[in-house]
Amino acid sequence: MKPIDYQDPRPIYEQIAAYYKSLILRGIMETDEKLPSVRSLAMELSTNPNTVQRAFTELEHEGYIYSVSGRGNFVKDASSLLTKKQDELVGELQTIRREAGELGLSFDELVRQAQNGTDGQN
Amino acid sequence: MKPIDYQDPRPIYEQIAAYYKSLILRGIMETDEKLPSVRSLAMELSTNPNTVQRAFTELEHEGYIYSVSGRGNFVKDASSLLTKKQDELVGELQTIRREAGELGLSFDELVRQAQNGTDGQN
Amino acid sequence: MKPIDYQDPRPIYEQIAAYYKSLILRGIMETDEKLPSVRSLAMELSTNPNTVQRAFTELEHEGYIYSVSGRGNFVKDASSLLTKKQDELVGELQTIRREAGELGLSFDELVRQAQNGTDGQN
Amino acid sequence: MKPIDYQDPRPIYEQIAAYYKSLILRGIMETDEKLPSVRSLAMELSTNPNTVQRAFTELEHEGYIYSVSGRGNFVKDASSLLTKKQDELVGELQTIRREAGELGLSFDELVRQAQNGTDGQN
DNA sequence: GTGGTCTAGACCACT
DNA sequence: GTGGTCTAGACCACG
C-alpha cells in the first residue's frame, strides 16, 4: 500500500502524514521505531523532500513522532494515542450532533447522507 | 429557553452565538430583525458586555448578522444559510468517516458512542 | 429602464434597492417624494410583495428613505447622500489599494483586471 | 518595519493581523513556522495581550494560522491563499465599478482620487 | 511557559 | 442611546 493517491483531494503532505498516523495508531509501527529518512522517502514516493518534511513537521506538531537532529524521526509513545484519537473523533461527532439538533436537523439523516457517495464498508 | 448553561464546556460567547445562529437558521428570527443591544443582553444574561460583543462579532464574521453603528445589530439574509450549513456538516462527517477507516475503527460504532451519554432523540 | 435583471447574480431585493438608491443619489427622486406602494410596485415588477418590502427595509436601514405607517415610503434628505456615497467608494478603493500593497500586488493591474470581462464605458 | 501605526485609522488588532497576513501571503513566513507568543509580542509592541490575542483569533478564523494550545500559533498551508485573495480584491473592484456606474460617477475618476493623498508607487 | 476566557471599567464615534 | 476598541488584571487548562 502506497500512501499517495493523486485522485485524493487532500494535499500530498496530508496524505503522507495520514498514512503514518494510521501505521502508528494501528500499532504497525512501534514506539521509538525509526521512520524512513526524509530524503529516502521522497525518493521512494517520487516527490519533493520539502513535501515529506512538511508531513513530518505536522506529525511532530500533533504528537505522533519526535525528531532527533542528525539522527532521524522516531515514533512517540503510541499506546495512548489510539484511544485518545478515538475520543477526539467521538467528541467531534457529538459536536456535530448538537449543532444538528440546534438547527432542527436529524443527526441520523446527516449520517446517512455522509455514507452515500463513498465506498462504504464500515 | 436561556442561552447560557454553565455546565456546557463551551465558552459563554460561543453559546450565545450558537443560540442566535439557531434562531436565525430555523427562521425564528427574520431577515433585518433587530437583535437585542449589546448592553441590554449583557444585563439580561448577567454577563459582561465584552462577552456579548464577542458573540456578535463572531456572528457578523460568519455572515449571520450585520451591524449598523449607533443603530444595532440586525439579521442578515438567511435564506441560503441553512442548506449551506447542512452541506458543511455532512462534509465533516465524511472526513471523520474516512479517518476512522484509516485507523481501523468502525464509523458506525463511533456514531453509537456519540449518541450515548446525551439526551438522544435524533 | 426596469430594475430587475435575472442575469444579475444579486438577489432581486438588492437590485430593487440599488435601483432606488441610484434614483435618489442622482437627484431624479427628490426629498420627501413618495415611492410607489409596496403592493403596486410588486405588481408592476411581477414579484412578491415580501421582496419589495425587504428592499424598502434595506433602503430605510441605510438611510435613503423613511417610512410613515399607513402612508407609504418617502425619500430622505438626499442632498448630502451623493458626496457621502462617493467618499465611501473612494475609501473602499483606498482600502483595496493598501491591501494590494501589503501583498506585493500592483493596484493598477488589479484595476485593469476589474475592467476586463465587463461592458466598459467608464 | 513595525506593524503598529497610531496614525492609521484601523484598530490596532487589525493592523497586527494585516501585518502577519502580508508576511504569510508573501511567503516570508513559511508553513508551520511559529509566530511569536501572544505575551511576548504584546511586550514588544507595548500593547495589551488581549489585543494581540484578538489579532491572532482573526488570523485563525480567516484560515491563515492554526493554534496548538500550550505550544503556540503556527502558519497554515498558505500556498493557495494568495491567488484566492487576489480574486477577492478584483471582485470587490468590480462591485465598486458597477455601483459607480449606477450613480453616474466615473470609476476612473474615483480610482484617481483614491491614489491622491497617499504615498503612491503602485 | 503557552493559549484562551472573562470581568470591570474606560474612551471614542456615530446618531 | 448604540456599537467598537482598548487596558488592566484575573483565572483556567494544557504540557
XYZ file of C-alpha atoms (C1' of nucleotides) in Angstrom:
518
model
C 0.000 0.000 0.000
C 1.424 3.334 -1.155
C 0.310 6.455 0.670
C -0.096 8.786 -2.293
C -3.300 8.887 -4.315
C -3.478 11.692 -6.856
C -7.269 11.317 -7.024
C -7.461 12.254 -3.360
C -8.330 15.950 -2.997
C -6.054 16.292 0.064
C -2.571 17.730 -0.444
C 0.205 15.173 -0.698
C 1.830 16.055 2.620
C -1.534 15.484 4.308
C -1.785 12.055 2.738
C 1.718 11.110 3.828
C 1.024 12.302 7.355
C -2.300 10.435 7.432
C -0.544 7.268 6.246
C 1.954 7.314 9.101
C -0.711 8.282 11.630
C -2.554 5.172 10.567
C 0.551 2.966 10.874
C 1.309 4.359 14.319
C -2.221 4.249 15.698
C -2.812 0.699 14.454
C 0.394 -0.423 16.164
C 2.070 -1.427 12.918
C 4.885 0.931 13.818
C 6.083 0.655 17.398
C 7.293 3.199 19.918
C 10.777 4.558 19.118
C 10.821 2.840 15.733
C 12.631 4.932 13.165
C 10.749 6.435 10.242
C 12.409 6.493 6.814
C 14.701 9.484 6.285
C 13.177 12.487 4.579
C 15.378 12.066 1.519
C 14.868 8.338 1.078
C 11.118 8.581 1.462
C 10.992 11.444 -1.015
C 12.892 9.233 -3.497
C 10.592 6.277 -2.907
C 7.444 8.360 -3.400
C 8.911 10.357 -6.281
C 8.061 13.570 -4.524
C 9.921 16.579 -3.184
C 11.825 16.334 0.105
C 10.080 19.547 1.207
C 6.736 17.773 0.930
C 7.924 14.901 3.103
C 9.458 17.337 5.574
C 6.139 19.158 5.859
C 4.354 15.894 6.577
C 6.871 15.046 9.302
C 6.569 18.528 10.805
C 2.819 18.037 11.032
C 3.291 14.630 12.648
C 5.629 16.179 15.177
C 3.262 19.056 15.992
C 0.420 16.639 16.523
C 2.465 14.493 18.865
C 2.913 11.354 16.764
C 6.675 11.478 16.309
C 9.752 13.197 17.706
C 12.759 14.284 15.748
C 16.387 13.936 16.774
C 18.596 16.332 14.902
C 21.038 14.495 12.659
C 19.586 11.077 13.542
C 16.082 10.980 12.129
C 12.433 10.862 13.141
C 11.029 8.332 15.627
C 7.601 7.121 16.758
C 6.435 8.588 20.041
C 4.736 6.564 22.776
C 1.854 5.186 20.741
C -0.035 3.222 23.381
C -2.326 6.013 24.497
C -2.671 7.663 21.096
C -5.331 5.410 19.625
C -7.880 5.729 22.413
C -7.096 9.452 22.577
C -7.729 9.795 18.845
C -10.910 7.754 19.138
C -12.145 10.025 21.922
C -11.430 13.016 19.701
C -13.489 11.591 16.863
C -16.385 10.770 19.166
C -16.150 14.318 20.549
C -16.365 15.777 17.052
C -19.376 13.623 16.294
C -21.096 14.875 19.439
C -20.396 18.458 18.427
C -21.978 17.847 15.028
C -24.877 16.074 16.679
C -25.536 19.004 18.993
C -25.254 21.506 16.143
C -27.694 19.482 14.082
C -30.108 19.494 16.995
C -29.836 23.258 17.384
C -30.721 23.646 13.716
C -33.661 21.242 13.718
C -31.830 18.721 11.514
C -31.838 14.961 12.082
C -28.379 13.676 13.007
C -29.207 10.187 11.738
C -30.248 11.647 8.414
C -26.933 13.515 8.112
C -25.043 10.319 8.931
C -26.951 8.546 6.191
C -26.070 11.273 3.689
C -22.406 11.026 4.696
C -22.456 7.317 3.925
C -23.773 7.757 0.393
C -21.443 8.740 -2.408
C -18.426 6.976 -0.876
C -17.133 3.413 -0.973
C -18.911 2.243 2.131
C -17.512 -0.733 4.004
C -17.764 0.374 7.634
C -35.005 28.873 26.904
C -31.961 30.698 28.235
C -28.806 30.533 26.097
C -26.219 30.192 28.889
C -25.521 26.842 30.538
C -22.565 26.838 32.887
C -22.377 23.039 32.650
C -21.712 23.388 28.942
C -17.950 23.196 28.269
C -18.179 25.789 25.506
C -17.239 29.372 26.343
C -20.125 31.699 27.046
C -19.672 33.768 23.902
C -19.870 30.572 21.826
C -23.111 29.592 23.499
C -24.628 32.997 22.874
C -23.546 32.898 19.237
C -24.868 29.338 18.827
C -28.201 30.379 20.319
C -28.706 33.151 17.793
C -27.431 31.011 14.898
C -30.126 28.541 15.803
C -32.836 31.228 15.932
C -31.725 32.612 12.576
C -31.278 29.314 10.721
C -34.609 27.981 11.971
C -36.323 31.121 10.728
C -37.475 32.158 14.204
C -35.689 35.451 13.663
C -36.360 37.035 10.291
C -34.182 38.988 7.912
C -33.485 42.548 9.147
C -34.974 41.812 12.551
C -33.088 43.622 15.283
C -31.125 41.713 17.911
C -31.065 42.964 21.498
C -28.449 45.651 22.154
C -25.082 44.515 23.454
C -25.624 46.169 26.804
C -29.211 45.067 27.381
C -28.412 41.455 26.535
C -25.405 41.544 28.856
C -27.706 42.742 31.638
C -30.307 40.079 30.928
C -27.714 37.280 30.906
C -25.777 38.712 33.843
C -22.594 38.686 31.823
C -20.131 41.261 30.568
C -20.868 43.439 27.515
C -17.490 42.393 26.094
C -18.601 38.773 26.089
C -21.808 39.606 24.223
C -19.848 41.814 21.859
C -17.543 38.909 21.117
C -20.504 36.671 20.296
C -21.946 39.304 17.961
C -18.585 39.828 16.278
C -18.424 36.113 15.579
C -21.967 36.141 14.188
C -21.028 39.041 11.922
C -17.821 37.372 10.701
C -19.727 34.201 9.892
C -22.339 36.103 7.915
C -25.354 35.715 10.171
C -25.858 39.360 11.124
C -24.764 42.832 10.097
C -24.156 45.725 12.394
C -25.108 49.363 11.894
C -23.112 51.625 14.161
C -25.322 53.562 16.506
C -28.420 51.601 15.440
C -27.886 47.999 16.461
C -27.291 44.521 15.075
C -29.639 43.003 12.500
C -30.275 39.568 10.979
C -28.763 39.110 7.513
C -30.486 37.434 4.612
C -30.650 33.911 5.989
C -32.407 32.106 3.152
C -29.432 30.217 1.784
C -27.588 29.664 5.059
C -29.366 26.526 6.242
C -28.645 24.264 3.282
C -25.080 25.587 3.165
C -24.642 24.712 6.844
C -26.122 21.248 6.283
C -23.641 20.565 3.493
C -20.811 21.576 5.798
C -21.934 19.155 8.480
C -22.201 16.268 6.003
C -18.712 17.098 4.755
C -17.328 16.967 8.283
C -18.988 13.605 8.857
C -17.362 12.228 5.711
C -13.961 13.401 6.903
C -14.452 11.638 10.237
C -15.649 8.546 8.433
C -12.513 8.410 6.302
C -10.242 8.998 9.299
C -11.970 6.210 11.186
C -11.375 3.904 8.244
C -7.686 4.763 8.153
C -7.406 3.871 11.822
C -9.272 0.590 11.619
C -12.205 1.929 13.651
C -15.859 1.328 12.840
C -17.630 4.565 11.912
C -20.983 3.146 12.953
C -19.553 2.213 16.341
C -18.257 5.772 16.834
C -21.662 7.168 15.902
C -23.241 4.886 18.501
C -20.817 6.127 21.144
C -21.576 9.714 20.224
C -25.252 9.035 20.858
C -24.730 7.671 24.383
C -24.244 9.974 27.342
C -26.517 12.625 25.854
C -30.293 13.037 25.765
C -30.772 11.332 22.441
C -33.888 11.952 20.411
C -32.482 12.374 16.884
C -35.262 51.105 -17.507
C -36.650 48.290 -15.393
C -34.731 47.413 -12.246
C -34.865 43.609 -12.393
C -32.329 41.649 -14.408
C -32.471 37.893 -13.902
C -28.952 37.549 -15.306
C -27.652 39.659 -12.441
C -26.250 37.425 -9.692
C -27.540 39.766 -6.965
C -30.808 38.882 -5.259
C -33.859 40.697 -6.587
C -34.393 42.814 -3.483
C -30.808 44.039 -3.775
C -31.428 45.090 -7.368
C -34.596 46.958 -6.445
C -32.818 48.712 -3.601
C -29.870 49.590 -5.851
C -32.268 50.998 -8.443
C -33.858 53.399 -5.981
C -30.511 54.314 -4.442
C -29.427 55.341 -7.916
C -32.578 57.418 -8.485
C -32.194 59.149 -5.138
C -28.455 59.794 -5.353
C -28.694 61.142 -8.914
C -31.414 63.554 -7.790
C -34.034 62.025 -10.066
C -36.174 61.475 -6.998
C -36.366 64.454 -4.673
C -36.519 64.784 -0.903
C -39.891 63.734 0.545
C -41.061 62.378 -2.792
C -43.228 59.304 -2.308
C -42.051 55.893 -3.519
C -44.563 53.536 -5.122
C -46.508 51.449 -2.604
C -45.150 48.017 -1.812
C -48.122 46.290 -3.409
C -48.234 48.356 -6.595
C -44.507 48.014 -7.193
C -44.711 44.265 -6.632
C -47.473 44.101 -9.239
C -45.510 46.192 -11.725
C -42.360 44.067 -11.336
C -44.289 40.794 -11.201
C -42.591 39.896 -7.980
C -43.626 39.131 -4.422
C -44.590 41.990 -2.079
C -42.217 40.476 0.505
C -39.318 41.043 -1.868
C -40.221 44.681 -2.373
C -40.713 45.122 1.369
C -37.243 43.719 2.004
C -35.743 46.177 -0.485
C -37.509 49.077 1.240
C -36.365 47.854 4.663
C -32.793 47.888 3.401
C -33.230 51.391 1.994
C -34.564 52.537 5.338
C -31.716 50.916 7.303
C -29.164 52.576 5.060
C -30.747 55.989 5.475
C -32.158 56.561 1.980
C -35.874 56.581 2.833
C -38.185 56.849 5.816
C -41.465 55.059 6.226
C -44.709 56.504 7.595
C -47.041 53.810 8.781
C -50.187 53.684 6.721
C -48.994 56.404 4.346
C -46.034 54.975 2.456
C -42.288 55.349 1.999
C -40.600 58.675 1.272
C -37.183 59.898 0.123
C -34.986 61.227 2.916
C -32.854 64.341 2.614
C -30.818 63.354 -0.423
C -28.571 66.391 -0.833
C -25.653 65.124 1.215
C -26.036 61.472 0.287
C -24.228 61.526 -3.064
C -20.971 63.062 -1.881
C -21.136 60.841 1.189
C -21.544 57.780 -1.017
C -18.737 58.923 -3.274
C -16.457 59.329 -0.259
C -17.370 55.804 0.805
C -16.427 54.386 -2.581
C -13.113 56.235 -2.621
C -12.464 54.972 0.900
C -13.096 51.396 -0.206
C -10.741 51.840 -3.134
C -8.030 53.100 -0.808
C -8.510 50.086 1.426
C -8.087 47.765 -1.549
C -5.089 49.749 -2.702
C -3.409 49.429 0.680
C -4.178 45.715 0.894
C -2.733 45.176 -2.560
C 0.422 46.988 -1.499
C 0.740 44.856 1.619
C 0.548 41.747 -0.561
C 3.014 42.900 -3.172
C 0.334 43.191 -5.863
C 0.020 46.090 -8.307
C -3.158 48.121 -7.702
C -3.203 49.355 -11.293
C -3.001 45.785 -12.525
C -5.987 44.797 -10.363
C -7.961 47.776 -11.681
C -7.185 46.666 -15.200
C -8.389 43.146 -14.438
C -11.584 44.559 -12.945
C -12.243 46.441 -16.191
C -11.969 43.367 -18.402
C -14.885 40.992 -18.728
C -17.478 43.757 -18.296
C -19.082 46.253 -20.671
C -16.659 49.080 -20.036
C -17.795 52.642 -20.692
C -16.469 54.492 -17.637
C 9.145 47.511 9.854
C 6.930 47.776 12.935
C 3.282 46.805 12.448
C 1.578 49.482 14.598
C 0.933 52.973 13.254
C -1.189 55.158 15.505
C -1.953 57.464 12.569
C -3.610 54.524 10.847
C -7.386 54.693 11.396
C -7.621 50.901 11.625
C -7.799 49.348 15.079
C -4.532 48.002 16.415
C -5.587 44.348 16.256
C -6.461 44.809 12.570
C -3.027 46.241 11.867
C -1.313 43.375 13.624
C -3.424 40.847 11.717
C -2.777 42.644 8.419
C 0.951 42.606 9.096
C 1.059 38.856 9.545
C -1.294 38.245 6.609
C 1.194 40.118 4.491
C 4.141 38.090 5.799
C 2.285 34.833 5.172
C 0.882 35.681 1.739
C 4.229 36.978 0.508
C 5.871 33.761 1.631
C 8.150 35.495 4.126
C 6.730 33.218 6.803
C 6.552 29.564 5.817
C 4.049 26.847 6.521
C 4.227 25.577 10.125
C 6.555 28.402 11.134
C 5.863 29.582 14.679
C 4.525 33.072 15.366
C 5.715 34.969 18.441
C 3.791 34.145 21.617
C 0.849 36.347 22.497
C 2.553 37.773 25.552
C 5.988 38.357 24.024
C 4.507 40.137 21.024
C 2.377 42.272 23.316
C 5.523 43.250 25.209
C 7.403 44.054 22.005
C 4.578 46.210 20.639
C 3.824 47.789 24.005
C 0.203 46.751 23.743
C -2.171 44.535 25.688
C -2.086 40.719 25.316
C -5.847 40.804 24.686
C -5.288 42.955 21.628
C -2.692 40.567 20.214
C -4.954 37.637 21.057
C -7.740 39.267 19.099
C -5.474 39.670 16.080
C -4.453 36.009 16.247
C -8.064 34.889 16.650
C -8.920 36.783 13.477
C -5.982 35.202 11.654
C -7.162 31.782 12.773
C -10.776 32.400 11.726
C -9.628 33.559 8.304
C -7.508 30.456 7.809
C -4.026 31.969 7.965
C -2.796 30.279 11.146
C -3.671 27.419 13.483
C -3.162 27.364 17.203
C -1.910 24.492 19.343
C -2.828 25.010 22.980
C 0.234 25.300 25.161
C 2.571 25.290 22.151
C 1.903 28.442 20.194
C 0.440 29.699 16.920
C 1.682 28.394 13.570
C 1.357 29.355 9.893
C -1.161 27.287 7.957
C -0.659 25.957 4.447
C -0.564 29.266 2.575
C 0.074 28.100 -0.974
C -3.407 28.732 -2.358
C -4.203 31.806 -0.294
C -2.572 34.470 -2.463
C -4.391 33.867 -5.739
C -7.632 33.443 -3.806
C -7.078 36.805 -2.119
C -6.279 38.446 -5.455
C -9.541 37.175 -6.940
C -11.412 38.624 -3.983
C -9.872 42.048 -4.491
C -10.716 42.071 -8.197
C -14.283 41.088 -7.324
C -14.574 43.995 -4.902
C -13.268 46.389 -7.536
C -15.906 45.196 -9.979
C -18.625 45.757 -7.393
C -17.429 49.328 -6.846
C -17.223 49.860 -10.581
C -20.835 48.780 -11.025
C -22.033 50.929 -8.131
C -20.220 53.934 -9.564
C -21.930 53.347 -12.885
C -25.364 53.186 -11.226
C -24.691 56.544 -9.579
C -23.394 58.294 -12.659
C -19.873 58.542 -11.280
C -16.726 57.847 -13.273
C -14.868 54.794 -11.974
C -11.570 56.068 -13.362
C -12.081 59.372 -11.577
C -12.680 57.555 -8.273
C -9.538 55.487 -8.805
C -7.600 58.693 -9.369
C -8.964 60.175 -6.155
C -8.006 57.017 -4.284
C -4.439 57.441 -5.475
C -4.082 61.007 -4.186
C -3.343 61.732 -0.548
C -1.292 58.543 -0.137
C 2.274 57.632 -0.970
C 1.593 56.317 -4.419
C 4.019 53.894 -6.021
C 1.723 51.207 -7.466
C 5.633 28.581 29.961
C 1.557 28.604 26.354
C -3.191 29.947 24.580
C -7.991 31.019 25.966
C -11.657 33.164 28.569
C -13.871 36.509 31.448
C -14.649 40.796 34.179
C -14.521 45.721 35.158
C -14.113 49.959 33.598
C -12.845 53.409 30.341
C -12.971 56.025 25.975
C -14.372 57.064 21.168
C -17.520 57.926 17.062
C -21.939 57.988 15.356
C -26.946 59.372 15.501
C -28.522 55.770 23.208
C -25.691 52.461 20.029
C -21.529 49.599 18.581
C -16.452 49.315 18.785
C -11.909 49.403 20.873
C -8.514 49.161 24.444
C -6.375 48.350 29.059
C -5.570 46.008 33.419
C -5.830 42.155 35.828
C -7.518 37.686 36.865
C -8.321 32.690 36.256
C -8.205 28.172 33.851
C -6.322 24.042 31.166
C -2.575 22.077 28.965
C 2.269 20.366 28.930
